[in-house]
Structures are given as structure tokens and as C-alpha cells.
Amino acid sequence: EVQLLESGGGLVEPGRSLRLSCTASGFSFGDYAVNWIRLAPGKGLEWISFIKSKIYGETIEYAASVKGRFTISRDDSKSIAYLQMDSLKTEDTAVYYCGRGVYNSNMYYSDSWGQGTLVTVSS
Amino acid sequence: DIQLTQSPSFLSASVGDRVTITCRASQGISSYLAWYQQKPGKAPELLIYAASTLQSGVPSRFSGSGSGTEFTLTISSLQPEDFATYYCQQLNGYPRFTFGPGTKVHIK
């Protein structure tokens, strides 16, 4: 069974950093891409970042709202993806989800998501 | 940048109703579109990818259609477990993976 488990969320002051982890099980993690999205209170889903698998060069993409502040990475030996979040702002408060990225029909999409971890940025 | 709009934003419907949600892209995206369902406090669930391909395990009452700039998600007979928020997501334009604003389906 495909499982993704986010961790590392919590309460943090504006300007500080936090690192989220996405631990995968039930599939060959290294063969898949990873997406991070978030759901802020009262808002809709927002895509944040994407990393391809090593065989596809670990190409990385970011949304404009986090580019330069957030860094995505992966450790295939541990089946973990990370989201390093620096210079956090109050508007980064959200539940963060990681998703398994599948390449099929000439496109990437996420077919499975974790249950999310809550990040609260407040002084 | 490619932007997605969804209509309606809110939808009241009854069990057994046929429901249609529309997603429009500001530029053509061919069939690079997915639909997700999300319930409060839960992870999103993939319903449709490539605009019209039903994800394995998703009930056949869900269907997707469209290409280019206009797409639809149809629920042929709404069930109690379908009351949720639905999002479209584009999969190819820049920035990639942008979501639409969502359509909340609730009980009439």
C-alpha cells in the first residue's frame, strides 16, 4: 500500500525556518517524482514545489510565492523528501501535503497524498 | 502565467442529482488537466487525469471531458460521500501544477 507521511510541522515565528519531511513506503520511492502542496485556512489548494526522480535529473520547480525561500530535496536511500522553508511569513500558515508524482500519458500528476502537517507562522 | 477558473464556486445539490463543474484555463493546455476531491481534514484524492481518464478505484459516476481551455467534471448521480470540494489542476503550463480555486459541493 502506498503511504506518505508528512512530519516536521509546528508553530514558528515569522522569519524563522522549518524543515518538513515526507516519508514514503509501499513503493519504490526513487522511481517517482514528489509534489508539495498546501491548504491555507479559508483558501484553496496551492501547489508549491516539485522534484523529478533521479533518472529524470531531479529537475525542480517552485511556485513564485515560495521561490527563493523554500528548497525541495530528496534522499532516495531513506525514501524521504524534504521541504526546507526559510524566511517564513504569516501567509505560509497552512497544512502542507506531499504527493507521489506519477509520469503517465506524457504528463506528471500526483496519485497519492499524505495526511498533511500543519505549519503555523505566528509571533 | 496560466490561470484556472472554476464555476460554480458553490453548488447545492441533492443525492441522486447530476452535477457538472467547469474549469477554464486562460491558455490552451491540451488535455493536461487533473481533478481532485478533498474533504475537510483529509488529503486530496485524484479522480481524473489527462482530462478524461478515470483514476483506478474511482467510481464510474465520475467522468471528465474537455481539452484546450474548457473542461468539465460530471458526477452522474451524487452520493452522500461526494459532498466535498473539487479542484482542477493544470499539469503542463507555466507555472506547472496550478490549481483552480475550487468548487464546494454541499447538501441542498
Coordinates of N, CA and C in Angstrom, one line a residue:
Chain A
E1 N 0.9 -1.2 0.0 CA 0.0 0.0 0.0 C 0.9 1.3 0.0
V2 N 0.6 2.2 -0.9 CA 1.3 3.4 -1.0 C 1.0 4.3 0.3
Q3 N 2.0 4.7 0.9 CA 1.8 5.6 2.1 C 2.8 6.7 2.1
L4 N 2.3 7.9 2.4 CA 3.2 9.1 2.5 C 2.9 9.7 3.9
L5 N 3.9 10.1 4.6 CA 3.7 10.6 6.0 C 4.5 11.9 6.1
E6 N 3.8 13.0 6.2 CA 4.5 14.3 6.4 C 4.8 14.5 7.9
S7 N 5.9 15.2 8.2 CA 6.2 15.5 9.6 C 7.0 16.8 9.6
G8 N 7.2 17.3 10.8 CA 8.0 18.5 10.9 C 7.3 19.8 11.1
G9 N 6.0 19.8 11.0 CA 5.2 21.0 11.2 C 5.2 21.5 12.6
G10 N 4.7 22.7 12.8 CA 4.6 23.2 14.1 C 4.4 24.7 14.1
L11 N 4.6 25.3 15.3 CA 4.5 26.8 15.4 C 5.8 27.4 15.3
V12 N 5.9 28.4 14.4 CA 7.2 29.1 14.2 C 7.0 30.6 14.1
E13 N 8.0 31.4 14.5 CA 7.9 32.8 14.4 C 8.2 33.3 12.9
P14 N 7.6 34.4 12.5 CA 7.9 34.9 11.2 C 9.4 35.1 11.1
G15 N 10.0 34.8 9.9 CA 11.4 35.0 9.6 C 12.2 33.8 10.0
R16 N 11.6 32.8 10.7 CA 12.4 31.6 11.1 C 12.2 30.5 10.0
S17 N 12.9 29.4 10.3 CA 12.9 28.3 9.3 C 12.2 27.0 9.9
L18 N 11.9 26.1 9.0 CA 11.3 24.9 9.4 C 11.6 23.9 8.3
R19 N 11.8 22.6 8.6 CA 12.0 21.6 7.6 C 11.0 20.5 7.7
L20 N 10.2 20.3 6.6 CA 9.2 19.3 6.6 C 9.8 18.0 5.9
S21 N 9.4 16.9 6.4 CA 9.8 15.6 5.8 C 8.6 14.9 5.3
C22 N 8.8 14.1 4.2 CA 7.8 13.3 3.6 C 8.4 11.9 3.5
T23 N 7.9 11.0 4.4 CA 8.5 9.6 4.4 C 7.5 8.7 3.7
A24 N 8.1 8.0 2.7 CA 7.3 7.2 1.8 C 7.5 5.7 2.1
S25 N 6.5 4.9 1.8 CA 6.6 3.5 2.0 C 5.6 2.8 1.0
G26 N 5.8 1.5 0.8 CA 4.9 0.8 -0.1 C 5.1 0.9 -1.6
F27 N 6.2 1.6 -2.0 CA 6.5 1.7 -3.4 C 8.0 2.0 -3.5
S28 N 8.5 2.0 -4.7 CA 9.9 2.3 -5.0 C 10.1 3.8 -5.1
F29 N 10.4 4.4 -4.0 CA 10.3 5.9 -3.9 C 11.2 6.6 -5.0
G30 N 12.3 6.0 -5.2 CA 13.3 6.6 -6.2 C 12.8 6.7 -7.6
D31 N 11.8 5.9 -7.9 CA 11.2 5.9 -9.3 C 10.2 7.0 -9.5
Y32 N 9.8 7.7 -8.5 CA 8.7 8.7 -8.6 C 9.2 10.1 -8.3
A33 N 8.4 11.0 -8.9 CA 8.6 12.4 -8.5 C 7.8 12.7 -7.2
V34 N 8.0 13.9 -6.7 CA 7.3 14.3 -5.5 C 6.8 15.7 -5.7
N35 N 5.6 16.0 -5.2 CA 5.0 17.3 -5.2 C 4.7 17.7 -3.8
W36 N 4.8 19.0 -3.5 CA 4.3 19.6 -2.2 C 3.2 20.6 -2.6
I37 N 2.2 20.5 -1.8 CA 1.1 21.5 -2.0 C 0.7 21.9 -0.6
R38 N -0.1 23.0 -0.5 CA -0.6 23.4 0.9 C -2.0 23.9 0.8
L39 N -2.7 23.9 1.9 CA -4.0 24.4 2.1 C -4.1 25.3 3.3
A40 N -4.2 26.6 2.9 CA -4.2 27.6 4.0 C -5.7 27.8 4.5
P41 N -5.8 28.3 5.7 CA -7.2 28.4 6.3 C -8.0 29.3 5.4
G42 N -9.2 28.8 5.0 CA -10.2 29.5 4.2 C -9.8 29.7 2.8
K43 N -8.7 29.0 2.4 CA -8.3 29.2 1.0 C -8.4 27.8 0.2
G44 N -7.9 27.9 -1.0 CA -7.9 26.6 -1.8 C -6.5 26.0 -1.8
L45 N -6.4 24.9 -2.5 CA -5.1 24.2 -2.7 C -4.2 25.1 -3.5
E46 N -2.9 25.1 -3.0 CA -1.9 25.8 -3.7 C -0.7 24.9 -3.9
W47 N -0.3 24.7 -5.2 CA 0.9 23.9 -5.5 C 2.2 24.8 -5.1
I48 N 3.2 24.1 -4.5 CA 4.3 24.8 -4.0 C 5.6 24.4 -4.8
S49 N 5.9 23.1 -4.9 CA 7.1 22.6 -5.4 C 7.1 21.2 -5.9
F50 N 8.0 20.9 -6.8 CA 8.0 19.6 -7.5 C 9.5 19.2 -7.7
I51 N 9.8 17.9 -7.6 CA 11.1 17.4 -7.9 C 10.9 16.1 -8.6
K52 N 11.6 15.9 -9.7 CA 11.5 14.7 -10.5 C 12.4 13.7 -9.9
S53 N 12.4 12.4 -10.4 CA 13.2 11.4 -9.9 C 14.7 11.6 -10.4
K54 N 15.6 10.8 -9.8 CA 17.0 11.0 -10.2 C 17.2 10.6 -11.7
I55 N 16.5 9.6 -12.2 CA 16.6 9.2 -13.6 C 16.2 10.3 -14.6
Y56 N 15.4 11.2 -14.1 CA 15.0 12.4 -14.9 C 15.7 13.6 -14.5
G57 N 16.8 13.5 -13.8 CA 17.7 14.6 -13.4 C 17.3 15.4 -12.2
E58 N 16.3 14.9 -11.4 CA 15.9 15.6 -10.2 C 15.6 17.1 -10.5
T59 N 15.0 17.3 -11.7 CA 14.5 18.7 -12.0 C 13.6 19.2 -11.0
I60 N 13.8 20.5 -10.7 CA 13.0 21.1 -9.6 C 12.2 22.3 -10.1
E61 N 11.0 22.5 -9.6 CA 10.2 23.6 -9.9 C 9.6 24.2 -8.6
Y62 N 9.4 25.5 -8.6 CA 8.7 26.2 -7.5 C 7.7 27.1 -7.9
A63 N 6.7 27.3 -7.1 CA 5.7 28.4 -7.3 C 6.4 29.7 -7.0
A64 N 5.9 30.8 -7.6 CA 6.5 32.1 -7.4 C 6.4 32.5 -5.9
S65 N 5.4 32.1 -5.2 CA 5.2 32.6 -3.9 C 6.2 32.0 -2.9
V66 N 6.9 31.0 -3.3 CA 7.9 30.4 -2.3 C 9.3 30.4 -2.9
K67 N 9.5 30.7 -4.2 CA 10.8 30.6 -4.9 C 11.8 31.5 -4.2
G68 N 12.9 31.0 -3.9 CA 14.0 31.8 -3.2 C 13.9 31.6 -1.7
R69 N 12.8 31.1 -1.1 CA 12.6 30.9 0.3 C 12.6 29.4 0.7
F70 N 11.9 28.6 -0.2 CA 11.7 27.2 0.1 C 12.7 26.4 -0.8
T71 N 13.2 25.2 -0.3 CA 14.0 24.3 -1.1 C 13.5 22.9 -0.9
I72 N 13.3 22.3 -2.1 CA 12.9 20.9 -2.1 C 14.1 20.0 -2.3
S73 N 14.1 18.8 -1.7 CA 15.2 17.9 -1.9 C 14.7 16.5 -1.7
R74 N 15.5 15.5 -1.9 CA 15.1 14.1 -1.7 C 16.3 13.2 -1.3
D75 N 16.0 12.2 -0.5 CA 17.0 11.2 -0.2 C 16.4 9.9 -0.5
D76 N 16.8 9.4 -1.7 CA 16.1 8.1 -2.1 C 16.6 6.9 -1.2
S77 N 17.7 7.0 -0.6 CA 18.2 5.9 0.2 C 17.3 5.8 1.5
K78 N 16.7 6.9 1.9 CA 15.8 6.8 3.0 C 14.3 6.9 2.7
S79 N 14.1 7.0 1.4 CA 12.7 7.2 0.9 C 12.0 8.4 1.6
I80 N 12.7 9.5 1.6 CA 12.2 10.7 2.2 C 12.4 11.9 1.3
A81 N 11.4 12.8 1.2 CA 11.6 14.1 0.5 C 11.5 15.2 1.6
Y82 N 12.2 16.3 1.3 CA 12.2 17.4 2.3 C 11.7 18.6 1.7
L83 N 11.2 19.5 2.5 CA 10.9 20.9 2.1 C 11.4 21.8 3.2
Q84 N 12.6 22.4 2.8 CA 13.2 23.4 3.7 C 12.5 24.7 3.5
M85 N 12.0 25.3 4.6 CA 11.2 26.5 4.5 C 11.9 27.6 5.3
D86 N 12.5 28.6 4.6 CA 13.2 29.7 5.3 C 12.4 31.0 5.1
S87 N 12.8 31.9 5.9 CA 12.1 33.3 5.9 C 10.6 33.2 5.9
L88 N 10.1 32.4 6.8 CA 8.7 32.1 6.8 C 7.9 33.4 7.1
K89 N 6.7 33.4 6.5 CA 5.8 34.5 6.6 C 4.5 34.0 7.2
T90 N 3.7 34.9 7.7 CA 2.4 34.5 8.3 C 1.5 33.9 7.2
E91 N 1.7 34.3 6.0 CA 0.8 33.8 4.9 C 1.3 32.4 4.5
D92 N 2.3 31.9 5.1 CA 2.7 30.5 4.8 C 2.0 29.5 5.8
T93 N 1.2 30.0 6.7 CA 0.4 29.2 7.6 C -0.5 28.3 6.8
A94 N -0.4 27.0 6.9 CA -1.2 26.1 6.1 C -1.0 24.7 6.5
V95 N -1.8 23.8 6.0 CA -1.5 22.3 6.1 C -0.7 22.0 4.8
Y96 N 0.4 21.3 5.0 CA 1.3 21.0 3.9 C 1.2 19.5 3.6
Y97 N 1.0 19.2 2.3 CA 0.9 17.8 1.9 C 2.0 17.5 0.9
C98 N 2.5 16.3 1.0 CA 3.4 15.8 -0.1 C 2.6 14.7 -0.9
G99 N 2.9 14.6 -2.2 CA 2.3 13.7 -3.1 C 3.2 12.9 -3.9
R100 N 2.9 11.7 -4.3 CA 3.7 10.9 -5.2 C 3.4 11.4 -6.6
G101 N 4.5 11.7 -7.3 CA 4.3 12.2 -8.7 C 4.5 11.0 -9.7
V102 N 3.5 10.8 -10.4 CA 3.5 9.7 -11.4 C 3.7 10.3 -12.8
Y103 N 4.5 9.7 -13.7 CA 4.6 10.1 -15.1 C 3.8 9.1 -15.9
N104 N 2.7 9.6 -16.5 CA 1.9 8.7 -17.3 C 1.1 9.6 -18.3
S105 N 0.9 9.0 -19.5 CA 0.2 9.7 -20.5 C 0.9 11.0 -20.9
N106 N 2.2 11.0 -20.8 CA 3.0 12.2 -21.2 C 2.9 13.4 -20.2
M107 N 2.5 13.1 -19.0 CA 2.3 14.2 -18.0 C 2.6 13.6 -16.6
Y108 N 2.9 14.6 -15.7 CA 3.1 14.3 -14.3 C 1.8 14.7 -13.6
Y109 N 1.4 13.8 -12.6 CA 0.3 14.2 -11.7 C 0.6 13.4 -10.4
S110 N -0.1 13.8 -9.4 CA 0.1 13.1 -8.1 C -1.1 12.2 -7.8
D111 N -0.9 10.9 -7.6 CA -2.0 9.9 -7.5 C -2.2 9.5 -6.0
S112 N -1.3 10.0 -5.1 CA -1.5 9.7 -3.7 C -0.9 10.8 -2.9
W113 N -1.5 11.1 -1.8 CA -1.1 12.2 -0.9 C -1.0 11.8 0.5
G114 N -0.2 12.4 1.3 CA -0.1 12.1 2.7 C -1.3 12.9 3.4
Q115 N -1.4 12.7 4.7 CA -2.4 13.3 5.5 C -2.1 14.8 5.9
G116 N -0.9 15.2 5.7 CA -0.6 16.6 5.9 C 0.0 16.9 7.3
T117 N 0.7 18.0 7.3 CA 1.3 18.5 8.6 C 1.0 20.0 8.6
L118 N 0.6 20.5 9.8 CA 0.2 21.9 10.0 C 1.4 22.7 10.3
V119 N 1.6 23.8 9.6 CA 2.6 24.8 9.9 C 1.9 26.1 10.2
T120 N 2.2 26.6 11.4 CA 1.6 27.9 11.8 C 2.7 28.9 12.0
V121 N 2.7 30.0 11.3 CA 3.7 31.0 11.4 C 3.0 32.2 12.1
S122 N 3.5 32.4 13.3 CA 2.9 33.5 14.1 C 3.9 33.9 15.2
S123 N 3.8 35.2 15.6 CA 4.6 35.7 16.7 C 3.9 35.6 18.0
Chain B
D1 N 1.4 33.7 -17.2 CA 1.1 32.5 -16.4 C -0.3 32.0 -16.7
I2 N -0.4 30.7 -16.7 CA -1.7 30.1 -16.9 C -2.5 30.2 -15.6
Q3 N -3.8 30.6 -15.7 CA -4.7 30.6 -14.6 C -5.9 29.8 -14.9
L4 N -6.4 29.2 -13.8 CA -7.6 28.4 -13.9 C -8.8 29.0 -13.1
T5 N -9.9 29.0 -13.7 CA -11.1 29.4 -13.0 C -12.1 28.3 -13.0
Q6 N -12.9 28.2 -12.0 CA -13.9 27.1 -11.8 C -15.3 27.8 -11.6
S7 N -16.3 27.1 -12.1 CA -17.6 27.5 -11.9 C -18.6 26.3 -11.7
P8 N -19.5 26.4 -10.8 CA -19.7 27.5 -9.8 C -18.6 27.4 -8.7
S9 N -18.6 28.4 -7.8 CA -17.7 28.3 -6.6 C -18.4 27.4 -5.6
F10 N -19.7 27.5 -5.5 CA -20.5 26.7 -4.5 C -21.7 26.1 -5.3
L11 N -22.0 24.9 -4.9 CA -23.1 24.2 -5.6 C -23.9 23.5 -4.5
S12 N -25.2 23.7 -4.5 CA -26.1 23.0 -3.6 C -26.8 21.9 -4.4
A13 N -26.8 20.7 -4.0 CA -27.4 19.6 -4.8 C -27.9 18.5 -3.8
S14 N -28.8 17.7 -4.4 CA -29.4 16.6 -3.6 C -28.8 15.3 -4.0
V15 N -28.9 14.3 -3.2 CA -28.5 12.9 -3.5 C -29.2 12.5 -4.7
G16 N -28.5 11.9 -5.7 CA -29.1 11.5 -6.9 C -29.0 12.5 -8.1
D17 N -28.7 13.8 -7.8 CA -28.6 14.8 -8.8 C -27.4 14.5 -9.7
R18 N -27.5 15.0 -10.9 CA -26.4 15.1 -11.9 C -25.7 16.4 -11.7
V19 N -24.4 16.4 -11.5 CA -23.7 17.6 -11.1 C -22.6 17.8 -12.1
T20 N -22.4 19.1 -12.6 CA -21.3 19.4 -13.6 C -20.6 20.6 -13.0
I21 N -19.3 20.5 -13.0 CA -18.4 21.6 -12.6 C -17.5 21.9 -13.8
T22 N -17.3 23.2 -14.1 CA -16.5 23.6 -15.2 C -15.2 24.2 -14.8
C23 N -14.1 24.0 -15.5 CA -12.8 24.5 -15.2 C -12.3 25.2 -16.5
R24 N -11.9 26.4 -16.5 CA -11.5 27.1 -17.7 C -10.0 27.6 -17.5
A25 N -9.2 27.3 -18.5 CA -7.8 27.8 -18.5 C -7.6 29.0 -19.3
S26 N -6.7 29.9 -18.8 CA -6.5 31.2 -19.5 C -5.8 31.0 -20.8
Q27 N -5.1 29.8 -21.0 CA -4.5 29.5 -22.3 C -4.7 28.0 -22.5
G28 N -4.6 27.6 -23.8 CA -4.8 26.2 -24.1 C -3.8 25.3 -23.4
I29 N -4.3 24.2 -22.8 CA -3.4 23.3 -22.1 C -3.7 21.8 -22.6
S30 N -4.2 21.7 -23.8 CA -4.5 20.4 -24.4 C -5.3 19.6 -23.4
S31 N -4.8 18.4 -23.0 CA -5.5 17.6 -22.1 C -4.8 17.4 -20.7
Y32 N -3.9 18.4 -20.5 CA -3.1 18.3 -19.3 C -3.8 18.9 -18.1
L33 N -4.8 18.1 -17.6 CA -5.6 18.5 -16.5 C -6.0 17.3 -15.7
A34 N -6.0 17.6 -14.3 CA -6.5 16.6 -13.4 C -7.6 17.2 -12.5
W35 N -8.4 16.3 -11.9 CA -9.4 16.7 -11.0 C -9.2 16.0 -9.7
Y36 N -9.4 16.7 -8.6 CA -9.2 16.2 -7.2 C -10.4 16.5 -6.4
Q37 N -10.7 15.6 -5.4 CA -11.7 15.8 -4.4 C -11.0 15.9 -3.1
Q38 N -11.5 16.9 -2.3 CA -11.0 17.0 -0.9 C -12.1 17.2 0.1
K39 N -12.0 16.4 1.1 CA -13.0 16.5 2.2 C -12.3 17.2 3.4
P40 N -13.0 17.9 4.3 CA -12.4 18.6 5.4 C -11.5 17.7 6.2
G41 N -10.2 18.2 6.4 CA -9.3 17.4 7.3 C -8.7 16.2 6.6
K42 N -9.0 16.0 5.3 CA -8.4 14.8 4.6 C -7.5 15.3 3.5
A43 N -6.7 14.3 3.0 CA -5.8 14.5 1.9 C -6.7 14.6 0.6
P44 N -6.2 15.3 -0.4 CA -6.9 15.3 -1.7 C -6.8 13.9 -2.3
E45 N -7.9 13.6 -3.1 CA -7.9 12.3 -3.8 C -8.0 12.6 -5.3
L46 N -7.2 11.9 -6.0 CA -7.2 12.0 -7.5 C -8.4 11.3 -8.1
L47 N -9.2 12.0 -8.9 CA -10.3 11.5 -9.6 C -10.0 11.2 -11.0
I48 N -9.5 12.2 -11.7 CA -9.4 12.1 -13.2 C -8.0 12.7 -13.5
Y49 N -7.3 12.1 -14.5 CA -6.1 12.8 -15.1 C -6.2 12.7 -16.6
A50 N -5.3 13.5 -17.2 CA -5.4 13.6 -18.7 C -6.8 14.0 -19.1
A51 N -7.4 14.8 -18.3 CA -8.7 15.4 -18.6 C -9.9 14.5 -18.5
S52 N -9.7 13.2 -18.9 CA -10.9 12.3 -19.0 C -10.6 10.9 -18.6
T53 N -9.4 10.6 -18.1 CA -9.0 9.2 -17.7 C -9.4 9.1 -16.2
L54 N -10.2 8.1 -15.9 CA -10.6 7.8 -14.5 C -9.5 7.1 -13.8
Q55 N -9.1 7.7 -12.6 CA -8.1 7.0 -11.8 C -8.7 5.7 -11.3
S56 N -7.8 4.7 -11.2 CA -8.1 3.4 -10.7 C -8.8 3.5 -9.4
G57 N -9.9 2.8 -9.2 CA -10.6 2.8 -7.9 C -11.6 3.8 -7.7
V58 N -11.7 4.8 -8.6 CA -12.7 5.9 -8.5 C -14.0 5.4 -9.1
P59 N -15.1 5.7 -8.5 CA -16.4 5.2 -9.0 C -16.7 5.8 -10.4
S60 N -17.4 5.0 -11.2 CA -17.6 5.3 -12.6 C -18.7 6.4 -12.7
R61 N -19.3 6.9 -11.6 CA -20.2 8.0 -11.7 C -19.5 9.3 -12.0
F62 N -18.1 9.3 -11.7 CA -17.3 10.5 -12.0 C -16.8 10.4 -13.5
S63 N -16.9 11.5 -14.2 CA -16.3 11.5 -15.5 C -15.8 12.9 -15.8
G64 N -14.8 12.9 -16.7 CA -14.2 14.2 -17.1 C -14.2 14.3 -18.6
S65 N -14.2 15.6 -19.1 CA -14.2 15.8 -20.5 C -13.6 17.2 -20.8
G66 N -13.3 17.4 -22.1 CA -12.7 18.7 -22.5 C -11.3 18.6 -22.9
S67 N -10.9 19.7 -23.5 CA -9.5 19.9 -23.9 C -9.3 21.3 -24.3
G68 N -8.0 21.8 -24.3 CA -7.8 23.2 -24.7 C -8.0 24.1 -23.5
T69 N -9.1 24.8 -23.5 CA -9.3 25.8 -22.4 C -10.5 25.5 -21.6
E70 N -11.4 24.5 -21.9 CA -12.6 24.3 -21.2 C -12.8 22.8 -20.9
F71 N -13.0 22.5 -19.6 CA -13.1 21.2 -19.1 C -14.3 21.0 -18.1
T72 N -14.8 19.8 -18.0 CA -15.9 19.6 -17.1 C -15.7 18.3 -16.3
L73 N -16.1 18.3 -15.1 CA -16.2 17.2 -14.2 C -17.7 16.9 -14.0
T74 N -18.1 15.7 -14.2 CA -19.5 15.4 -14.1 C -19.6 14.2 -13.1
I75 N -20.6 14.4 -12.2 CA -21.0 13.3 -11.3 C -22.4 12.9 -11.7
S76 N -22.5 11.7 -12.2 CA -23.8 11.3 -12.8 C -24.9 11.2 -11.8
S77 N -24.7 10.8 -10.6 CA -25.7 10.6 -9.6 C -25.0 10.8 -8.2
L78 N -25.2 12.0 -7.7 CA -24.5 12.4 -6.5 C -24.8 11.5 -5.3
Q79 N -23.8 11.1 -4.6 CA -23.9 10.2 -3.5 C -23.5 11.0 -2.2
P80 N -24.0 10.5 -1.0 CA -23.7 11.3 0.2 C -22.2 11.5 0.4
E81 N -21.4 10.6 0.0 CA -19.9 10.7 0.2 C -19.3 11.6 -0.8
D82 N -20.0 12.2 -1.7 CA -19.5 13.1 -2.7 C -19.5 14.5 -2.3
F83 N -20.1 14.8 -1.2 CA -20.1 16.2 -0.7 C -18.7 16.6 -0.2
A84 N -18.1 17.5 -1.0 CA -16.7 17.8 -0.8 C -16.4 19.0 -1.6
T85 N -15.1 19.4 -1.6 CA -14.6 20.4 -2.5 C -13.8 19.8 -3.7
Y86 N -14.0 20.3 -4.9 CA -13.4 19.7 -6.1 C -12.5 20.8 -6.7
Y87 N -11.3 20.3 -7.1 CA -10.3 21.2 -7.7 C -9.8 20.6 -9.0
C88 N -9.7 21.5 -10.0 CA -9.0 21.1 -11.2 C -7.5 21.6 -11.0
Q89 N -6.6 21.0 -11.7 CA -5.2 21.3 -11.7 C -4.6 21.1 -13.1
Q90 N -3.9 22.1 -13.6 CA -3.3 22.0 -14.8 C -1.9 21.4 -14.7
L91 N -1.5 20.7 -15.6 CA -0.3 19.8 -15.5 C 0.8 20.1 -16.4
N92 N 0.7 21.2 -17.2 CA 1.8 21.4 -18.2 C 2.2 22.8 -18.4
G93 N 1.3 23.8 -18.1 CA 1.7 25.1 -18.4 C 2.6 25.7 -17.4
Y94 N 2.9 27.0 -17.5 CA 3.7 27.7 -16.5 C 2.9 28.6 -15.7
P95 N 3.0 28.6 -14.3 CA 3.7 27.5 -13.6 C 3.0 26.2 -13.6
R96 N 3.7 25.2 -13.6 CA 3.1 23.8 -13.7 C 2.3 23.5 -12.4
F97 N 1.3 22.8 -12.5 CA 0.5 22.3 -11.4 C -0.4 23.3 -10.7
T98 N -0.7 24.4 -11.3 CA -1.6 25.4 -10.7 C -3.0 24.7 -10.5
F99 N -3.6 25.0 -9.3 CA -4.9 24.6 -9.1 C -5.9 25.7 -9.4
G100 N -7.1 25.2 -9.7 CA -8.3 26.1 -9.8 C -8.7 26.5 -8.3
P101 N -9.6 27.5 -8.2 CA -9.9 27.9 -6.8 C -10.8 27.0 -6.1
G102 N -11.4 26.0 -6.7 CA -12.2 25.0 -6.0 C -13.7 25.2 -6.2
T103 N -14.5 24.2 -6.1 CA -15.9 24.2 -6.1 C -16.4 23.3 -4.9
K104 N -17.1 24.0 -4.0 CA -17.6 23.3 -2.9 C -19.0 22.8 -3.2
V105 N -19.2 21.5 -3.0 CA -20.5 20.8 -3.3 C -21.1 20.5 -1.9
H106 N -22.3 21.1 -1.6 CA -22.9 20.7 -0.3 C -24.4 20.4 -0.5
I107 N -24.9 19.9 0.6 CA -26.2 19.3 0.5 C -27.3 20.4 0.5
K108 N -28.2 20.2 -0.5 CA -29.4 21.2 -0.6 C -30.3 20.9 0.6

